[in-house]
XYZ file of C-alpha atoms in Angstrom:
562
model
C 46.404 -17.145 -41.663
C 48.008 -13.731 -42.073
C 44.827 -12.073 -40.770
C 44.907 -14.260 -37.655
C 48.495 -13.210 -36.917
C 47.584 -9.552 -37.348
C 44.610 -9.965 -34.942
C 46.856 -11.612 -32.361
C 49.384 -8.792 -32.727
C 46.671 -6.158 -32.232
C 45.397 -7.936 -29.114
C 48.946 -8.277 -27.802
C 49.657 -4.553 -28.313
C 46.325 -3.553 -26.769
C 47.205 -5.415 -23.569
C 50.578 -3.688 -23.380
C 48.913 -0.302 -23.734
C 46.410 -0.801 -20.903
C 46.545 -1.025 -17.142
C 45.761 -4.744 -17.438
C 49.380 -5.550 -18.232
C 51.497 -6.591 -15.293
C 55.288 -7.049 -15.416
C 54.967 -10.101 -13.203
C 52.696 -11.751 -15.738
C 54.401 -11.630 -19.102
C 52.473 -12.257 -22.297
C 55.559 -13.629 -24.052
C 54.511 -17.259 -23.615
C 50.802 -16.810 -24.372
C 49.316 -19.190 -26.864
C 47.690 -16.989 -29.552
C 44.496 -19.081 -29.462
C 44.148 -18.657 -25.678
C 44.833 -14.965 -25.982
C 42.278 -14.614 -28.776
C 39.623 -16.493 -26.764
C 40.304 -14.339 -23.711
C 40.078 -11.125 -25.698
C 36.858 -12.370 -27.331
C 35.510 -13.050 -23.835
C 36.237 -9.468 -22.782
C 34.527 -8.102 -25.895
C 31.488 -10.363 -25.371
C 31.223 -9.294 -21.729
C 31.391 -5.605 -22.648
C 28.632 -6.233 -25.209
C 26.405 -7.714 -22.461
C 26.765 -11.262 -23.849
C 27.854 -12.981 -20.664
C 27.083 -16.553 -21.787
C 29.400 -16.115 -24.778
C 31.989 -14.465 -22.522
C 31.962 -17.425 -20.140
C 32.433 -19.868 -23.023
C 35.465 -17.918 -24.232
C 36.907 -17.733 -20.697
C 36.424 -21.492 -20.298
C 38.505 -21.941 -23.467
C 41.377 -19.911 -22.038
C 41.609 -21.149 -18.420
C 45.345 -21.663 -18.812
C 45.681 -17.890 -18.393
C 44.588 -18.049 -14.754
C 48.153 -17.918 -13.435
C 49.529 -15.847 -16.297
C 47.246 -12.812 -16.258
C 45.853 -11.356 -13.034
C 42.524 -9.942 -14.300
C 41.536 -13.250 -15.941
C 40.347 -14.844 -12.702
C 38.246 -11.823 -11.742
C 36.524 -11.752 -15.138
C 35.944 -15.506 -15.082
C 34.449 -15.498 -11.582
C 32.157 -12.573 -12.432
C 30.890 -14.407 -15.516
C 30.238 -17.565 -13.506
C 28.093 -15.678 -10.980
C 26.200 -13.885 -13.762
C 25.340 -17.293 -15.204
C 23.986 -18.285 -11.761
C 26.907 -20.673 -11.180
C 27.737 -19.311 -7.742
C 28.929 -22.637 -6.280
C 31.340 -23.048 -9.177
C 32.640 -19.500 -8.678
C 33.179 -20.140 -4.952
C 35.013 -23.401 -5.615
C 37.229 -21.673 -8.157
C 38.148 -18.969 -5.615
C 38.759 -21.541 -2.871
C 41.088 -23.572 -5.098
C 43.110 -20.457 -5.920
C 42.754 -18.435 -2.709
C 46.502 -18.480 -1.982
C 47.191 -16.724 -5.280
C 47.631 -12.954 -5.440
C 45.049 -12.674 -8.211
C 42.218 -13.670 -5.809
C 42.690 -10.546 -3.706
C 39.733 -8.546 -4.989
C 36.442 -7.569 -3.336
C 34.105 -10.009 -5.064
C 36.412 -12.944 -4.242
C 36.431 -11.996 -0.547
C 32.662 -11.599 -0.630
C 32.171 -15.046 -2.186
C 34.309 -16.670 0.510
C 32.329 -14.892 3.253
C 29.058 -16.059 1.672
C 30.427 -19.594 1.419
C 31.201 -19.601 5.155
C 27.713 -18.258 5.944
C 26.051 -20.859 3.727
C 27.863 -23.564 5.689
C 26.970 -21.932 9.033
C 30.626 -21.296 9.873
C 30.203 -17.913 11.588
C 33.696 -17.849 13.119
C 35.308 -18.229 9.717
C 32.981 -15.645 8.129
C 33.698 -13.148 10.921
C 37.474 -13.658 10.632
C 37.335 -13.109 6.881
C 35.372 -9.856 7.210
C 37.837 -8.563 9.799
C 40.820 -9.467 7.598
C 39.628 -7.594 4.510
C 37.713 -4.556 5.815
C 40.807 -2.332 6.003
C 41.557 -2.947 2.312
C 38.448 -0.995 1.306
C 38.451 2.027 3.650
C 38.364 4.409 0.692
C 35.480 2.713 -1.130
C 32.319 3.737 0.683
C 29.779 1.251 -0.660
C 32.117 -1.738 -0.347
C 33.042 -0.652 3.166
C 29.340 -0.310 4.063
C 28.621 -3.811 2.717
C 31.471 -5.310 4.738
C 30.613 -3.453 7.951
C 26.938 -4.396 7.801
C 27.875 -8.006 7.062
C 30.198 -7.869 10.068
C 27.325 -6.695 12.290
C 25.042 -9.455 11.039
C 27.674 -12.174 11.449
C 28.425 -10.997 14.987
C 24.703 -11.229 15.818
C 24.515 -14.744 14.364
C 27.676 -15.798 16.187
C 27.179 -14.196 19.599
C 23.365 -14.029 19.709
C 23.786 -10.433 20.815
C 24.022 -6.943 19.318
C 27.238 -5.540 17.880
C 28.575 -2.481 19.723
C 30.397 0.565 18.270
C 28.410 0.375 15.051
C 28.817 2.722 12.088
C 25.544 4.315 10.998
C 24.591 3.968 7.328
C 21.237 5.731 7.553
C 18.298 3.704 6.287
C 20.539 0.722 5.506
C 21.246 0.503 9.232
C 17.555 0.924 10.117
C 16.659 -2.014 7.884
C 19.481 -4.105 9.338
C 18.299 -3.252 12.860
C 14.820 -4.619 12.122
C 16.148 -7.924 10.802
C 18.651 -8.289 13.641
C 15.882 -7.679 16.206
C 13.725 -10.251 14.444
C 16.550 -12.809 14.357
C 17.127 -12.367 18.106
C 13.371 -12.437 18.799
C 13.613 -9.015 20.424
C 10.317 -7.742 21.884
C 10.807 -4.459 20.000
C 10.963 -6.145 16.585
C 7.536 -4.893 15.523
C 8.412 -1.270 16.292
C 11.607 -1.539 14.270
C 9.786 -2.935 11.239
C 7.155 -0.181 11.503
C 9.894 2.427 11.735
C 11.283 1.209 8.403
C 7.891 0.861 6.700
C 6.765 4.338 7.762
C 10.012 6.028 6.671
C 8.872 9.164 4.848
C 11.877 9.936 2.634
C 11.528 6.833 0.436
C 9.266 3.893 -0.370
C 10.092 0.978 1.927
C 6.782 -0.806 1.476
C 8.702 -3.967 0.476
C 9.382 -4.529 4.157
C 5.664 -4.980 4.795
C 6.196 -8.522 3.483
C 8.803 -9.226 6.173
C 6.675 -7.594 8.850
C 3.708 -9.782 7.839
C 5.997 -12.816 7.790
C 7.023 -11.952 11.363
C 3.367 -11.613 12.437
C 2.551 -15.017 10.892
C 5.434 -16.655 12.767
C 3.998 -15.123 15.945
C 0.507 -16.380 15.101
C -0.959 -12.859 15.033
C -3.252 -13.427 12.065
C -5.852 -10.855 13.128
C -3.329 -8.022 12.589
C -2.286 -9.063 9.091
C -5.353 -8.050 7.088
C -5.321 -4.589 8.681
C -1.673 -4.109 7.679
C -2.269 -4.987 4.024
C -5.648 -3.227 3.705
C -3.738 0.068 3.435
C -2.145 -1.046 0.159
C -3.940 -1.140 -3.202
C -3.120 -3.368 -6.154
C -2.553 -0.539 -8.638
C 0.196 1.384 -6.855
C 1.809 -1.352 -4.779
C 5.047 -3.130 -5.570
C 4.911 -6.692 -6.862
C 5.832 -8.372 -3.583
C 3.223 -6.407 -1.608
C 0.488 -7.069 -4.180
C 1.311 -10.775 -4.100
C 1.331 -10.696 -0.285
C -2.100 -9.065 -0.318
C -3.371 -11.751 -2.690
C -1.951 -14.562 -0.529
C -3.563 -13.115 2.609
C -6.924 -12.704 0.838
C -6.704 -16.401 -0.135
C -5.406 -17.306 3.366
C -2.250 -18.843 1.941
C -0.123 -17.938 4.956
C 2.247 -20.837 4.323
C 3.500 -18.957 1.231
C 5.256 -16.512 3.561
C 6.849 -19.051 5.864
C 7.889 -21.314 2.981
C 10.183 -18.667 1.488
C 11.447 -16.592 4.405
C 12.187 -16.747 8.103
C 14.111 -14.081 9.982
C 15.417 -16.888 12.205
C 17.319 -18.256 9.221
C 20.616 -16.386 8.883
C 20.932 -17.243 5.183
C 17.504 -15.748 4.496
C 18.449 -12.549 6.330
C 21.727 -12.082 4.432
C 19.956 -12.964 1.186
C 17.605 -10.026 1.750
C 20.539 -7.715 2.504
C 22.199 -8.734 -0.778
C 18.902 -8.108 -2.590
C 18.896 -4.599 -1.126
C 22.410 -4.005 -2.503
C 21.274 -5.378 -5.871
C 18.332 -2.989 -5.919
C 20.688 -0.105 -5.213
C 22.820 -0.992 -8.250
C 19.724 -1.463 -10.414
C 18.489 2.027 -9.467
C 21.814 3.340 -10.815
C 21.305 1.379 -14.094
C 24.257 -0.882 -13.280
C 22.314 -3.997 -14.266
C 25.257 -6.405 -14.348
C 26.321 -5.547 -10.807
C 22.688 -5.752 -9.773
C 22.398 -9.254 -11.240
C 25.667 -10.262 -9.562
C 24.196 -9.512 -6.110
C 20.811 -10.964 -7.057
C 22.364 -14.320 -7.870
C 24.316 -14.238 -4.603
C 21.021 -13.508 -2.840
C 19.354 -16.393 -4.656
C 22.250 -18.700 -3.710
C 21.580 -18.102 -0.012
C 17.800 -18.363 -0.303
C 16.772 -20.128 -3.535
C 13.179 -20.449 -2.264
C 12.658 -16.692 -2.627
C 12.264 -16.965 -6.408
C 10.220 -13.766 -6.553
C 13.397 -11.690 -6.210
C 14.360 -12.959 -9.657
C 11.731 -10.617 -11.112
C 14.421 -7.937 -10.778
C 16.839 -10.135 -12.790
C 14.181 -10.394 -15.508
C 13.756 -6.596 -15.461
C 17.520 -6.096 -15.705
C 17.789 -8.480 -18.652
C 14.860 -6.695 -20.309
C 16.526 -3.283 -19.956
C 19.745 -4.780 -21.374
C 17.652 -6.192 -24.272
C 18.691 -9.741 -23.407
C 15.196 -11.053 -24.090
C 16.154 -14.743 -24.234
C 17.412 -14.709 -20.642
C 14.530 -12.499 -19.507
C 12.000 -15.013 -20.876
C 13.850 -17.891 -19.230
C 13.557 -16.211 -15.816
C 9.911 -15.306 -16.415
C 8.993 -18.960 -17.027
C 9.601 -19.524 -13.310
C 6.462 -17.558 -12.370
C 3.381 -19.755 -12.679
C -0.377 -19.333 -12.283
C -0.313 -20.346 -8.637
C 1.128 -16.920 -7.765
C -1.369 -14.695 -9.514
C 0.443 -11.353 -9.275
C 3.831 -12.599 -10.394
C 2.182 -14.598 -13.179
C 0.523 -11.398 -14.411
C 3.926 -9.647 -14.221
C 5.265 -12.445 -16.438
C 2.456 -11.982 -18.981
C 3.018 -8.207 -19.139
C 6.763 -8.551 -19.557
C 6.360 -11.232 -22.249
C 3.977 -8.893 -24.080
C 6.531 -6.087 -23.882
C 9.227 -8.422 -25.209
C 7.005 -9.367 -28.172
C 6.598 -5.667 -28.961
C 10.374 -5.129 -28.804
C 11.505 -8.293 -30.603
C 8.937 -8.210 -33.403
C 8.398 -4.451 -33.447
C 4.734 -5.414 -33.473
C 2.483 -3.728 -30.925
C -0.649 -5.358 -32.370
C 0.720 -8.848 -31.715
C 1.818 -7.743 -28.250
C -1.680 -6.475 -27.418
C -3.302 -9.591 -28.907
C -1.094 -11.759 -26.669
C -1.830 -9.895 -23.437
C -5.550 -9.681 -24.271
C -5.722 -13.427 -24.854
C -3.949 -14.153 -21.549
C -6.059 -11.559 -19.709
C -9.252 -13.251 -20.891
C -8.057 -16.608 -19.506
C -7.886 -15.215 -15.960
C -11.124 -15.846 -14.084
C -10.986 -13.023 -11.563
C -9.255 -9.732 -12.349
C -8.077 -7.257 -9.743
C -7.792 -3.510 -10.350
C -4.124 -3.764 -11.286
C -4.786 -6.212 -14.117
C -7.633 -4.097 -15.503
C -5.517 -0.941 -15.191
C -2.589 -2.621 -16.960
C -4.660 -3.902 -19.865
C -6.080 -0.383 -20.291
C -2.542 1.007 -20.418
C -1.577 -1.538 -23.084
C -4.537 -0.500 -25.221
C -3.688 3.181 -24.749
C -0.026 2.715 -25.719
C -1.141 0.851 -28.875
C -3.558 3.718 -29.693
C -6.685 1.607 -29.217
C -8.272 4.385 -27.199
C -11.839 3.018 -27.218
C -10.780 -0.186 -25.447
C -8.511 1.788 -23.117
C -11.492 3.956 -22.095
C -13.609 0.826 -21.548
C -11.157 -0.664 -19.049
C -10.231 2.598 -17.332
C -13.966 3.088 -16.732
C -14.179 -0.307 -14.976
C -11.503 0.810 -12.509
C -12.956 4.305 -12.005
C -16.427 3.067 -11.105
C -14.978 1.037 -8.191
C -12.922 3.861 -6.641
C -13.965 6.496 -4.107
C -14.182 10.075 -5.360
C -11.281 11.285 -3.210
C -8.953 8.389 -3.982
C -5.565 9.549 -5.344
C -5.521 6.519 -7.633
C -8.806 7.683 -9.152
C -7.114 10.986 -10.046
C -4.462 9.090 -12.037
C -6.964 6.828 -13.832
C -9.152 9.850 -14.720
C -6.044 11.517 -16.157
C -5.346 8.486 -18.336
C -8.956 8.130 -19.476
C -9.118 11.875 -20.131
C -6.004 11.603 -22.280
C -7.618 8.745 -24.225
C -10.770 10.817 -24.854
C -8.594 13.700 -26.036
C -6.812 11.480 -28.575
C -10.116 10.535 -30.252
C -11.397 14.107 -30.257
C -14.017 13.782 -27.501
C -12.836 16.999 -25.885
C -15.814 17.618 -23.629
C -15.383 14.224 -21.939
C -11.616 14.690 -21.855
C -11.885 18.081 -20.138
C -14.381 16.687 -17.633
C -12.061 13.816 -16.655
C -8.958 16.005 -16.423
C -10.758 18.652 -14.341
C -12.112 15.915 -12.030
C -8.578 14.599 -11.670
C -7.379 18.084 -10.691
C -10.249 18.406 -8.251
C -8.829 15.357 -6.403
C -5.155 16.307 -6.870
C -4.945 20.068 -7.662
C -1.144 20.233 -7.829
C -0.472 17.435 -10.283
C 1.887 19.158 -12.720
C 1.392 16.560 -15.458
C -2.404 16.773 -15.476
C -2.174 20.590 -15.483
C 0.219 20.378 -18.404
C -1.892 17.896 -20.382
C -5.130 19.855 -19.996
C -3.462 23.202 -20.702
C -1.671 21.900 -23.800
C -4.910 20.357 -25.059
C -6.531 23.798 -24.773
C -3.598 25.442 -26.549
C -3.923 22.986 -29.438
C -7.619 23.876 -29.728
C -6.975 27.618 -29.357
C -9.268 27.453 -26.324
C -8.923 29.410 -23.053
C -5.342 30.402 -23.873
C -4.887 32.738 -20.875
C -6.265 30.147 -18.441
C -4.052 27.493 -20.027
C -1.006 29.729 -19.559
C -1.876 30.219 -15.887
C -2.093 26.446 -15.413
C 1.245 25.977 -17.141
C 2.897 28.542 -14.879
C 1.753 26.467 -11.872
C 2.949 23.258 -13.548
C 6.320 24.866 -14.293
C 6.727 25.955 -10.658
C 6.065 22.370 -9.592
C 8.266 20.670 -12.219
C 10.658 23.252 -13.659
C 12.975 20.643 -15.215
C 10.357 18.643 -17.083
C 10.966 19.116 -20.838
C 7.320 18.544 -21.815
C 6.107 21.234 -19.434
C 8.872 23.587 -20.644
C 7.767 22.964 -24.241
C 4.103 23.620 -23.353
C 4.725 26.919 -21.577
C 6.985 28.052 -24.423
C 4.260 27.224 -26.914
C 1.700 29.136 -24.844
C 3.884 32.254 -25.059
C 4.173 31.665 -28.812
C 0.378 31.626 -29.154
C 0.047 34.955 -27.338
C 2.853 36.275 -29.606
C 5.444 36.775 -26.870
C 8.149 35.218 -29.045
C 11.141 36.271 -26.943
C 9.818 34.475 -23.865
C 8.727 31.553 -26.009
C 12.263 31.214 -27.455
C 13.869 30.980 -24.005
C 11.638 28.090 -22.969
C 11.800 26.214 -26.290
C 15.575 26.521 -26.507
C 15.797 24.755 -23.152
C 13.248 22.141 -24.190
C 15.332 21.340 -27.316
C 18.446 21.008 -25.162
C 16.633 18.518 -22.912
C 14.886 16.613 -25.739
C 16.946 17.101 -28.920
C 15.302 14.082 -30.633
C 11.680 15.092 -30.002
C 9.944 16.106 -33.272
C 7.248 18.303 -31.657
C 9.784 20.309 -29.654
C 11.982 20.841 -32.726
C 8.956 21.849 -34.807
C 7.839 24.346 -32.167
C 11.329 25.808 -31.880
C 11.506 26.218 -35.658
C 8.190 28.108 -35.653
C 9.395 30.476 -32.936
C 12.707 31.134 -34.690
C 10.794 31.950 -37.892
C 8.693 34.497 -36.012
C 11.903 36.014 -34.627
C 13.106 36.410 -38.241
C 15.771 33.730 -37.811
C 14.662 31.895 -40.934
C 17.856 29.936 -41.656
C 17.861 28.553 -38.097
C 14.127 27.797 -38.321
C 14.620 25.735 -41.487
C 17.489 23.874 -39.805
C 15.186 22.640 -36.992
C 12.319 21.832 -39.358
C 14.663 19.771 -41.532
C 15.805 17.973 -38.368
C 12.226 16.828 -37.805
C 12.072 15.273 -41.285
C 14.979 12.974 -40.297
C 13.321 11.777 -37.085
C 11.707 8.333 -37.006
C 9.217 9.456 -34.341
C 7.817 12.222 -36.559
C 4.409 11.270 -37.960
C 3.578 11.660 -41.655
C 1.060 14.455 -41.019
C 3.710 16.502 -39.173
C 6.267 15.920 -41.945
C 3.750 17.034 -44.615
C 3.103 20.280 -42.723
C 6.829 20.910 -42.306
C 7.459 20.369 -46.014
C 4.885 23.080 -46.697
C 6.538 25.405 -44.153
C 9.915 24.878 -45.811
C 8.374 26.120 -49.086
C 6.039 28.865 -47.841
C 7.223 29.687 -44.332
C 4.657 30.700 -41.683
C 1.951 33.206 -42.489
C 2.021 36.435 -40.533
C -0.549 36.672 -37.720
């Protein structure tokens, strides 16, 4: 009982010492149990346990009118549990209160109006709140682009005096043209797809969807023939598969640019993707669930939710999302199998079981495309089953043209697998063939050169290759380590030290880099420092037993003079 009182006192003091406390909302009358539940909800949310957080918030609802931030936290948790309707209703019931005046609450009310087709109300709401966020660029961009869309839906015409937001505006233009059935729609989609400064291949799906609605089936296969299964994004690979199977209804069943909710759903997905690229997975999921609320048929967008949960190590929720992808959609089903295999590896710390699972599922699939074969090869390689990796890489290689960029990558991976089992002649052949297709691939140059350094083979030529690799990727720690080690092998220890010092700064937990740096320091007669870095390696989980045995010998004997 005494402990409970102390906990309540600590919570009470913590609120007073933070910006969360508001004079207008005194804590004097708080029930300790409500306060404890609320605080537990905050802690759970910060620890990425949103389901627990929501349960705690539900137990402390009485705080809604007593503590301003409560409502914001509660609404956020509702959306993150995919309870968007409940979140909207909660905001609507309390919209006259001061504590509903925050961005996400305004956004939910705008989305609610759009869902109900009330464009006048949505437009009025955007106009009322835009000035509140003039200093917050992303929020202002979201509101202004929503305003443009809503105007188009409402007036069936284009919005004048628009603010340009670069590629965001270009994408919006394409969808607005499509919604209005503008004769230039195709050109606007192509302008987005062919944008050179980033990968906007996702919008091929929407372009194909537009062509299907127009009945232009003869154009569709040509559009998707440019995209391969190995390097394409999930949605494009699935689109390619649907077109090959002539399942055109798959496109029209999940998206129409004539449907305003579908259009805004895609805009919200774009915002979600932006947050995900910045590793803000909770904000990403927030917008993904809003997107799903407006267009629940587009379940494929939830693959990003699954990815976000995976990166947050919330494997239970990731698996729940993944169950929504079935065998009917071959590419997304394969994505599910891969992700479930990765989760097995993480949860059980058992790569063998992970590989056994994906192999079993792979063998159940009647017809494999290049992506599936490539992926299974990568799984074998990462689990150090190099013979099987080589077997499947070879299946992909034999089907690719000699000048295909993808072939260069697969040769690189097969060459690396040969190198790991000591078949150096075959490894060198693959890596050199890869460079023949793509001469300026810094990572292939680095891998081949480092392999030669390890074998004390063609050291000068290896150093020349590493200089080229370093010019191409001067901030890559592996390349920096390799070029430093090359200088070590030709006994230019001063130059070697400069590169390895930087490599250690970039990868302080890498055992090979620390080992190399220790060797160089020893050669520079900095023996105390050398031992410090060698001893560091002995503490590292990634260091293999063979490396640790060699380091233990170096700690006793040092390094022999050349």
